[in-house]
PDB file of C-alpha atoms in Angstrom:
ATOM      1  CA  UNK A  63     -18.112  75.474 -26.965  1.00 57.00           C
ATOM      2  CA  UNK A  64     -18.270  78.718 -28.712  1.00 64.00           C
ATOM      3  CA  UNK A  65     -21.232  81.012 -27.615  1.00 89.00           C
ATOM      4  CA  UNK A  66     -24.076  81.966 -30.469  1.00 95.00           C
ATOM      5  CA  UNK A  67     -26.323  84.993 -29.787  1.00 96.00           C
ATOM      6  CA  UNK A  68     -30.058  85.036 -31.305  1.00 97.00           C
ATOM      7  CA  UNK A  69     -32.625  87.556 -30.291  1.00 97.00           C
ATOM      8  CA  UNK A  70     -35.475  86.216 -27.724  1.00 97.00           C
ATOM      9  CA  UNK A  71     -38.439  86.620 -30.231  1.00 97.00           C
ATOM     10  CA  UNK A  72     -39.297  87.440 -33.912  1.00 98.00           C
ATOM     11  CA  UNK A  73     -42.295  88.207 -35.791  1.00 97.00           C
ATOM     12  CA  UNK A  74     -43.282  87.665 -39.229  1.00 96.00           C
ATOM     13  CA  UNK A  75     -46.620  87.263 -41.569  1.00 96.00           C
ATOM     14  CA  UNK A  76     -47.658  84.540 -43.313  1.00 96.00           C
ATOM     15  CA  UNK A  77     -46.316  84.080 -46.991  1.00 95.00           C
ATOM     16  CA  UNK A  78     -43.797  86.540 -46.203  1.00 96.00           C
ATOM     17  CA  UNK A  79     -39.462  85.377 -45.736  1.00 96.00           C
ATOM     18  CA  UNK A  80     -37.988  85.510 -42.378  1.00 97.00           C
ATOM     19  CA  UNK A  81     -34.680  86.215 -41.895  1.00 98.00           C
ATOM     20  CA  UNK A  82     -33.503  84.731 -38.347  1.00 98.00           C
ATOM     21  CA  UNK A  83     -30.171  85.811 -37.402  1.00 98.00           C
ATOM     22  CA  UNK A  84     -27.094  84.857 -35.221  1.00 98.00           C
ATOM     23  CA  UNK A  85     -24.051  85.665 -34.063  1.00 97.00           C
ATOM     24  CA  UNK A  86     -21.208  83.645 -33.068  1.00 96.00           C
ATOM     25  CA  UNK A  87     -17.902  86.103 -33.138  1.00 94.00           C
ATOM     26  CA  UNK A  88     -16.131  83.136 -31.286  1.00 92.00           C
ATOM     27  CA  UNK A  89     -16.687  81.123 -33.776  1.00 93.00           C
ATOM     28  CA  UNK A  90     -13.267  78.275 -34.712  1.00 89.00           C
ATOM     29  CA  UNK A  91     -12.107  77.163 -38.303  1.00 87.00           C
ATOM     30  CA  UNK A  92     -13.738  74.208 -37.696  1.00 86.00           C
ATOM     31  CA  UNK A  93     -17.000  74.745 -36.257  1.00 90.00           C
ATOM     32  CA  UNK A  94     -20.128  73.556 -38.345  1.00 91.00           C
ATOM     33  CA  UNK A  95     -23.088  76.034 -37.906  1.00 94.00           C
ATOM     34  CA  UNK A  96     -26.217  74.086 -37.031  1.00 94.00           C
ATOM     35  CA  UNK A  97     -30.047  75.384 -37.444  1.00 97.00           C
ATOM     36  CA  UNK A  98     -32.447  73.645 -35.089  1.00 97.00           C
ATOM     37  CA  UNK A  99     -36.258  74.283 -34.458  1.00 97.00           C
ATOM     38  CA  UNK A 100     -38.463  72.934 -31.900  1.00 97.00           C
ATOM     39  CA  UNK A 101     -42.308  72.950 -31.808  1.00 95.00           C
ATOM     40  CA  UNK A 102     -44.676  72.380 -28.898  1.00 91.00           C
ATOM     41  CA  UNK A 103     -43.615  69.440 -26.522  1.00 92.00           C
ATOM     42  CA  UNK A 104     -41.678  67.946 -29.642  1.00 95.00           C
ATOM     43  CA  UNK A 105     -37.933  67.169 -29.750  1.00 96.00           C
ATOM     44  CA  UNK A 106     -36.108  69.016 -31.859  1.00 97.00           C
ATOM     45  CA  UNK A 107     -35.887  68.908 -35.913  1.00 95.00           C
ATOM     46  CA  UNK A 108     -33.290  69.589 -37.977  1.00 94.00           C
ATOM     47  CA  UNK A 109     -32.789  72.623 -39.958  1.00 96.00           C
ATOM     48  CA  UNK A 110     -29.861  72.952 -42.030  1.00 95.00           C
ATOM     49  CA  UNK A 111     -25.997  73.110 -41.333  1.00 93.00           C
ATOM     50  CA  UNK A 112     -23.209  74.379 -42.780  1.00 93.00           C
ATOM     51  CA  UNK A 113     -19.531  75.056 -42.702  1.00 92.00           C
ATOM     52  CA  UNK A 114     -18.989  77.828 -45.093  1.00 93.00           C
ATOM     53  CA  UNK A 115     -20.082  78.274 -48.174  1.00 93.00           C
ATOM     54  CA  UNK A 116     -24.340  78.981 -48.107  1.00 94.00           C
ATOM     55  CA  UNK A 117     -26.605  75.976 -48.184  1.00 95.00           C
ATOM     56  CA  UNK A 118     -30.122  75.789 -49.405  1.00 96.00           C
ATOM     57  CA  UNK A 119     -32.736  73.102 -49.022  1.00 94.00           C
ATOM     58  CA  UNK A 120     -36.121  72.163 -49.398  1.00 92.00           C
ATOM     59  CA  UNK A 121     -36.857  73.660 -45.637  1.00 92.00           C
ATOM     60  CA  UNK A 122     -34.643  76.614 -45.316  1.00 97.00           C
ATOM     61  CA  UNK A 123     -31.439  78.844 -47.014  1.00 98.00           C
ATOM     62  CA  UNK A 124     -29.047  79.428 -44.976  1.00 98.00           C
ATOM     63  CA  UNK A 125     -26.502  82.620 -45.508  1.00 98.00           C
ATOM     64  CA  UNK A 126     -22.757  82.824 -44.059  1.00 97.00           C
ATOM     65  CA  UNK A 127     -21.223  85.796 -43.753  1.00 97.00           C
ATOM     66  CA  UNK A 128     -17.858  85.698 -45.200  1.00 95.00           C
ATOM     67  CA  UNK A 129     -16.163  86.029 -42.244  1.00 95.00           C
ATOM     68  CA  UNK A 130     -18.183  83.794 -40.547  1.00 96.00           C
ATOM     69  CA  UNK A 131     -18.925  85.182 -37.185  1.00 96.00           C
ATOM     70  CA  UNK A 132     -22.681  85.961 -38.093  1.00 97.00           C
ATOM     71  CA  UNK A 133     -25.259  83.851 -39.907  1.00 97.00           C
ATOM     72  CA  UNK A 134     -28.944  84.033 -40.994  1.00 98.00           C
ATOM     73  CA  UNK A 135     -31.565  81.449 -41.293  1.00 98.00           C
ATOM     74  CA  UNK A 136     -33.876  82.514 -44.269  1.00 98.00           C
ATOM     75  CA  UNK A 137     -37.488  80.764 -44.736  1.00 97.00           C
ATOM     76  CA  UNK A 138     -38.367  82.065 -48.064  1.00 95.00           C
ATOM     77  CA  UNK A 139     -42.336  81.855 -47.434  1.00 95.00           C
ATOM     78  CA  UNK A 140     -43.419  81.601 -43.529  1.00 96.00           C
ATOM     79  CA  UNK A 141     -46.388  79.298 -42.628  1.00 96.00           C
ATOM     80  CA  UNK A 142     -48.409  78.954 -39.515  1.00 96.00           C
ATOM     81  CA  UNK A 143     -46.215  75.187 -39.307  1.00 94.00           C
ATOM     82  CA  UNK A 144     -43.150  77.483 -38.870  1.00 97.00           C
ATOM     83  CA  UNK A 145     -44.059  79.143 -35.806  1.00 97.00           C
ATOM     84  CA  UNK A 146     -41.373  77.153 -33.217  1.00 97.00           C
ATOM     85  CA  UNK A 147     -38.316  78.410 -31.142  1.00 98.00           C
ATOM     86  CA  UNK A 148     -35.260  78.111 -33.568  1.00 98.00           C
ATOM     87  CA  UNK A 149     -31.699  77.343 -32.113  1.00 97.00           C
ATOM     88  CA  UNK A 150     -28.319  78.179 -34.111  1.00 97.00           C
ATOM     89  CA  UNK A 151     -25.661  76.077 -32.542  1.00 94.00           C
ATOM     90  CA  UNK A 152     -22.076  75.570 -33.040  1.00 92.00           C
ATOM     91  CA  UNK A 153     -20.562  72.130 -32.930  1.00 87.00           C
ATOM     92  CA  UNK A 154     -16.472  71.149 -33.829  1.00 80.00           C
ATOM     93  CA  UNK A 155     -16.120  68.756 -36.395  1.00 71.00           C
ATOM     94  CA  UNK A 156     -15.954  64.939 -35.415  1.00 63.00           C
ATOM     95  CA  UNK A 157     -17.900  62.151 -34.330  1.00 51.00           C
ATOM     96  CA  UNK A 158     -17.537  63.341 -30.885  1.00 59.00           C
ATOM     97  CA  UNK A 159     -18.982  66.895 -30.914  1.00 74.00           C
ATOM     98  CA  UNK A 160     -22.110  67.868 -29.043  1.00 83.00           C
ATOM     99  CA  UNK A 161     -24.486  70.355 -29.201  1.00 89.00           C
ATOM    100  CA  UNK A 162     -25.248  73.299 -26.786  1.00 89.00           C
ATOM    101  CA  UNK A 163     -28.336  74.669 -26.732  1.00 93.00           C
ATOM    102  CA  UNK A 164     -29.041  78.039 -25.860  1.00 92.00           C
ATOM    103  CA  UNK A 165     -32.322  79.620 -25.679  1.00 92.00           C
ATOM    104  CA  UNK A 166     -32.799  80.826 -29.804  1.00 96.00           C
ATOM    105  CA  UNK A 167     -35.184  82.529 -31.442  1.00 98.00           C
ATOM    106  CA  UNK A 168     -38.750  82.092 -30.640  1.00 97.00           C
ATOM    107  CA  UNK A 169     -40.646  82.663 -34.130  1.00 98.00           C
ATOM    108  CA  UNK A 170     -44.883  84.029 -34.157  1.00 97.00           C
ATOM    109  CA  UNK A 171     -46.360  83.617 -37.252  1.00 97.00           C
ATOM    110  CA  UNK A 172     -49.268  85.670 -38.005  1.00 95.00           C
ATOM    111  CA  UNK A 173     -52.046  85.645 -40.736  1.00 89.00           C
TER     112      UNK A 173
ATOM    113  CA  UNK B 278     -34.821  61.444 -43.321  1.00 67.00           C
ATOM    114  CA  UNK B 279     -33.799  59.565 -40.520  1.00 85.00           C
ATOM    115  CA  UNK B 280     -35.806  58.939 -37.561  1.00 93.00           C
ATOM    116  CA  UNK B 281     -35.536  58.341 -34.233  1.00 96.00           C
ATOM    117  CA  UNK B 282     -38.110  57.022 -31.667  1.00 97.00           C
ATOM    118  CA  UNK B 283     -38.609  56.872 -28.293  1.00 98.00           C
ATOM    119  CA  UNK B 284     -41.120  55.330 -25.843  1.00 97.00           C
ATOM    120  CA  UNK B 285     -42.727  55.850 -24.018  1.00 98.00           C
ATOM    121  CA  UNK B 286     -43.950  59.215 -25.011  1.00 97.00           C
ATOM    122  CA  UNK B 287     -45.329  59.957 -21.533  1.00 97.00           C
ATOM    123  CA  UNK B 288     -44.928  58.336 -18.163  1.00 97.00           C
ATOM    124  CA  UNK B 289     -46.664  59.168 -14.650  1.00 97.00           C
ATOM    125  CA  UNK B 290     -44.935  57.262 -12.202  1.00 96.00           C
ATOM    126  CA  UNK B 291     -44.792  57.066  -8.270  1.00 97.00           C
ATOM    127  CA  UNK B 292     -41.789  58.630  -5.836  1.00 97.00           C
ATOM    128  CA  UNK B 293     -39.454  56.086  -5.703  1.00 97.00           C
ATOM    129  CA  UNK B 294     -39.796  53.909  -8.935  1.00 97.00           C
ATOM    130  CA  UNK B 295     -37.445  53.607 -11.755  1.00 97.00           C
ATOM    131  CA  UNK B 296     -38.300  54.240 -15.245  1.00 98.00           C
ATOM    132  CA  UNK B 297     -36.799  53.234 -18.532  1.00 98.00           C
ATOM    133  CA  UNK B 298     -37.126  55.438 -21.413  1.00 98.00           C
ATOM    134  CA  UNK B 299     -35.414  53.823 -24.605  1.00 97.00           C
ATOM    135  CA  UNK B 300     -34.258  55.490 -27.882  1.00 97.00           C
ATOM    136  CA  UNK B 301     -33.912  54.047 -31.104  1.00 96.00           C
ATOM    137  CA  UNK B 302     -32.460  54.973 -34.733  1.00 94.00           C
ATOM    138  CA  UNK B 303     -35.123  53.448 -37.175  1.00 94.00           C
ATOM    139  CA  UNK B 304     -33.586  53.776 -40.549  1.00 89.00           C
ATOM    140  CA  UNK B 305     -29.732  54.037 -39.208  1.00 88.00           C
ATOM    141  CA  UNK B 306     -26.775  53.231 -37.257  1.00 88.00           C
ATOM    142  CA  UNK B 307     -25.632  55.478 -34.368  1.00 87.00           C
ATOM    143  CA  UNK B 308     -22.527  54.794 -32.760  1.00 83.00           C
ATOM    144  CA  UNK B 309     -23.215  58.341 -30.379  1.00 89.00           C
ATOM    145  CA  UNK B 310     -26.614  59.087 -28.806  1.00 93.00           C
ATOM    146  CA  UNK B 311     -26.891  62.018 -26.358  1.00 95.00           C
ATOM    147  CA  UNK B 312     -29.744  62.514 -23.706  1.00 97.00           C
ATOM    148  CA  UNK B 313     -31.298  65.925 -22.966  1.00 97.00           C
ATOM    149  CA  UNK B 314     -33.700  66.883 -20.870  1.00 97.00           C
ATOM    150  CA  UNK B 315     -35.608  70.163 -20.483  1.00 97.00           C
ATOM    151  CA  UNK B 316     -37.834  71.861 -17.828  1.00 96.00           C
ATOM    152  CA  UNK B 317     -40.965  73.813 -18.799  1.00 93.00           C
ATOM    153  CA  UNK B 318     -40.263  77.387 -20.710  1.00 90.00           C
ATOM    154  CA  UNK B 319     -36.132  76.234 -20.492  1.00 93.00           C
ATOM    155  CA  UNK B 320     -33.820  75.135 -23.379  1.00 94.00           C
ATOM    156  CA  UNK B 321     -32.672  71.698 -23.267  1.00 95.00           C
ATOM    157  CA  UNK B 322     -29.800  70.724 -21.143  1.00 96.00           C
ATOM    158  CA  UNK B 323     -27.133  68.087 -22.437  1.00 95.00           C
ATOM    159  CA  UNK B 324     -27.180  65.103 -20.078  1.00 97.00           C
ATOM    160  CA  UNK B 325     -24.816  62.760 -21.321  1.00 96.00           C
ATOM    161  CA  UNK B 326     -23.301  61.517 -24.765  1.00 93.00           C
ATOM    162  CA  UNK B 327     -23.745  57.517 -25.176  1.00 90.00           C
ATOM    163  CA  UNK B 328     -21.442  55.638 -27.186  1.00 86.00           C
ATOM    164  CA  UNK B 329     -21.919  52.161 -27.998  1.00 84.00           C
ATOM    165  CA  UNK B 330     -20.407  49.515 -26.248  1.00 83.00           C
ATOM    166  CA  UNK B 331     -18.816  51.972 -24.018  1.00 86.00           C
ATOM    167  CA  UNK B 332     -19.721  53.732 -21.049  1.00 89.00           C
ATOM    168  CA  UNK B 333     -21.385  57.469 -20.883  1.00 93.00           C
ATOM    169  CA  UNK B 334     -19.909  60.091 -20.496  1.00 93.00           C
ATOM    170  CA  UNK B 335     -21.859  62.738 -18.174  1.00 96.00           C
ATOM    171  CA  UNK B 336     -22.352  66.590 -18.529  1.00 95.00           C
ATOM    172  CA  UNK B 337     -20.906  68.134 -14.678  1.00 95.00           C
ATOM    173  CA  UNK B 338     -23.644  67.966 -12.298  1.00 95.00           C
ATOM    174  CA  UNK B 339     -25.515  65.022 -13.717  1.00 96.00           C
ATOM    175  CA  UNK B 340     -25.879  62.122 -11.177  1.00 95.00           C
ATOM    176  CA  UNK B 341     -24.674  58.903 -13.305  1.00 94.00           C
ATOM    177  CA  UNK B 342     -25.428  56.585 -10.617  1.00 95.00           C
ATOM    178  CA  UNK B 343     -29.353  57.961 -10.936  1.00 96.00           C
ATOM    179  CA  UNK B 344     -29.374  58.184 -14.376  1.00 97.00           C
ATOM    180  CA  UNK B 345     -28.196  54.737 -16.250  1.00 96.00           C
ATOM    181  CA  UNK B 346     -27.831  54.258 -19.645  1.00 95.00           C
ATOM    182  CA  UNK B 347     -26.833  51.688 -21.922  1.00 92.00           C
ATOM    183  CA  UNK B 348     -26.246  51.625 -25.321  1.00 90.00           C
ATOM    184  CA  UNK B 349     -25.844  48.131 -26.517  1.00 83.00           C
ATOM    185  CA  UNK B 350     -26.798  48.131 -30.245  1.00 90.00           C
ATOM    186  CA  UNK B 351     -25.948  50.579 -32.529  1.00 90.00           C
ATOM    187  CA  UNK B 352     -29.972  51.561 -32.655  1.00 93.00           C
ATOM    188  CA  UNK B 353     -30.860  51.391 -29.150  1.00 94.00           C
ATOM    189  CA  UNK B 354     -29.703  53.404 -26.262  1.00 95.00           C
ATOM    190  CA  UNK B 355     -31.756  54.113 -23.220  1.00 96.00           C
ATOM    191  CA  UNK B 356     -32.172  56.120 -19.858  1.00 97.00           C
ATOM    192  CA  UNK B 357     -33.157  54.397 -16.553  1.00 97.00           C
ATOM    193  CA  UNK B 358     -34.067  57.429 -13.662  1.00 98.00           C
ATOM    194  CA  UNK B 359     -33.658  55.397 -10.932  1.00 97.00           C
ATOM    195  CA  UNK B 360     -35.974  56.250  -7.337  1.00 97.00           C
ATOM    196  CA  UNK B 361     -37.209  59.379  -9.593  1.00 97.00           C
ATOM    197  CA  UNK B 362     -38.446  61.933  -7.636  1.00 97.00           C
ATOM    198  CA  UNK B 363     -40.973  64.765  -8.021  1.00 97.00           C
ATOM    199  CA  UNK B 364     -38.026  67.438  -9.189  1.00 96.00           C
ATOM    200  CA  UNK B 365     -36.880  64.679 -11.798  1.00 97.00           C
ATOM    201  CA  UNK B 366     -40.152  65.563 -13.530  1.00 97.00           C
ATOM    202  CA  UNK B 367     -39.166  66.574 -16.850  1.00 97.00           C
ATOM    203  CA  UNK B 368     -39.344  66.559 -21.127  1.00 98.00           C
ATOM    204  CA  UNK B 369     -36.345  63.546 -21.649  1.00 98.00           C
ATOM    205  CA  UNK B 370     -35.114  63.698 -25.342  1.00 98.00           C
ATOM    206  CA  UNK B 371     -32.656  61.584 -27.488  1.00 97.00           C
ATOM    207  CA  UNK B 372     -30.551  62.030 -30.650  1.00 95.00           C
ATOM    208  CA  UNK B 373     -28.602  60.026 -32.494  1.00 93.00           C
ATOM    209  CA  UNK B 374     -25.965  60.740 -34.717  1.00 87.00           C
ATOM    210  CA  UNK B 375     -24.997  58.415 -38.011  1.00 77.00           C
ATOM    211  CA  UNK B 376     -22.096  56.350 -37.142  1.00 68.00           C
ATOM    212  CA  UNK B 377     -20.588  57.377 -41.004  1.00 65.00           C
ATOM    213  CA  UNK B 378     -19.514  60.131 -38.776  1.00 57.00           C
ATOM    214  CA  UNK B 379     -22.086  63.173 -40.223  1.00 63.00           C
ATOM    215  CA  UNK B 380     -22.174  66.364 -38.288  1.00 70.00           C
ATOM    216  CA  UNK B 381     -26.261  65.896 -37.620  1.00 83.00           C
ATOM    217  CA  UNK B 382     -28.086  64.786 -34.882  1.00 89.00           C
ATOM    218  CA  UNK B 383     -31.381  63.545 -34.932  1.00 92.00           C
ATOM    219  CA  UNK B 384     -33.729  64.138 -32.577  1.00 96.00           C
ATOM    220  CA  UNK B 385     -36.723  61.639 -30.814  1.00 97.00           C
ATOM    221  CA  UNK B 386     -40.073  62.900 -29.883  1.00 97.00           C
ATOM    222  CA  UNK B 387     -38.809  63.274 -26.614  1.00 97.00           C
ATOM    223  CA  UNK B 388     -41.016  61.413 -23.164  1.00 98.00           C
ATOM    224  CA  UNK B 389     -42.463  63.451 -20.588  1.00 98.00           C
ATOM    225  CA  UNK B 390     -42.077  62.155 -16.948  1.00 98.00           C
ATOM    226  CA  UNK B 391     -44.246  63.213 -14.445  1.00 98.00           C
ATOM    227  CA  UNK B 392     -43.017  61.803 -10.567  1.00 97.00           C
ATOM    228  CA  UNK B 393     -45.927  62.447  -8.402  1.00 97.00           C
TER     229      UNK B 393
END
């Protein structure tokens, strides 16, 4: 599985956007980037994914560079509910693709 | 969205004992469930990938005789830890994936095992 590389910690203030980034240089034609976060002793929640044109939804934008060997997860207003560890993951298209975790980006929130 | 469940949530169990943990898709079909498990302050490890009707297939390193699972419905798969042990003390999760073949997996609420 192609690698991604987040950094270990970010901070941000309440109200304000985050920008979470990642890199994945190794990244295949096919390869769907995935955007992950986990709170607290919860399993995982899902994000937002995308191929390669930019997605937006009602949690979360998320930009890919043209090339496609970097990404970035934008939350347009952080909350307190954000604060969580947030994984980018690549997974090859088809029903039989898995994720691989590594250990993302763990996000503070602060008033 | 979709949901998945799991129960139980938490289970405190005795050296030697099995436990089930099961995994269901409320609101979907999923012909692929995986089962992860992660260790305090760690990032979760892929066990195995279920398919229904078929057998698992296991991640190197992961014991398939100690860790069982079945997935006989489309909705339900689950994990049996057979004689658990103290270091088998862990935060079991599940996903599921749609069987229309989408590229998302969702996740359960995962089940904490504690083998005293």
């Amino acid at each position: 599985d192609a690698k991604t590389t987040q950094p270990n910690s970010m901070e941000s203030n309440e109200e304000e956007p985050v920008h979470l980034p990642c890199n994945h240089s190794t990244i295949s034609g096919t390869d769907y980037i995935h955007w992950y976060r986990q709170l607290p002793s919860q399993g995982p929640e899902y994000v937002i994914h995308g191929l390669t044109s930019n997605v937006n939804n009602r949690m979360a934008s998320l930009a890919i560079a043209e090339d496609r060997k970097s990404s970035t997860l934008i939350l347009h207003r952080a909350t307190l509910r954000d604060a969580a560890v947030y994984y980018c993951i690549l997974s090859a298209t088809g029903t039989a693709s898995k994720l691989t975790f590594g250990t993302g980006t763990r996000l503070q929130v602060t008033l | 969205g979709a949901v998945v469940s799991q129960h139980p949530s938490r289970v405190i169990c005795k050296s030697g004992t099995s436990v089930k943990i099961e995994c269901r898709s409320l609101d979907f079909q999923a012909t692929t469930m995986f089962w992860y498990r992660q260790f305090p302050k760690q990032s979760l490890m892929l066990m195995a990938t279920s398919n229904e009707g078929s057998k698992a297939t296991y991640e190197q390193g992961v014991e398939k005789d100690k860790f069982l699972i079945n997935h006989a419905s489309l909705t339900l798969s689950t994990l049996t830890v057979t004689s658990a042990h103290p270091e088998d003390s862990s935060f079991y999760i599940c996903s599921a994936r749609e069987t229309r073949g989408q590229e998302t997996q969702y996740f359960g609420p995962g089940t904490r095992l504690l083998v005293l």
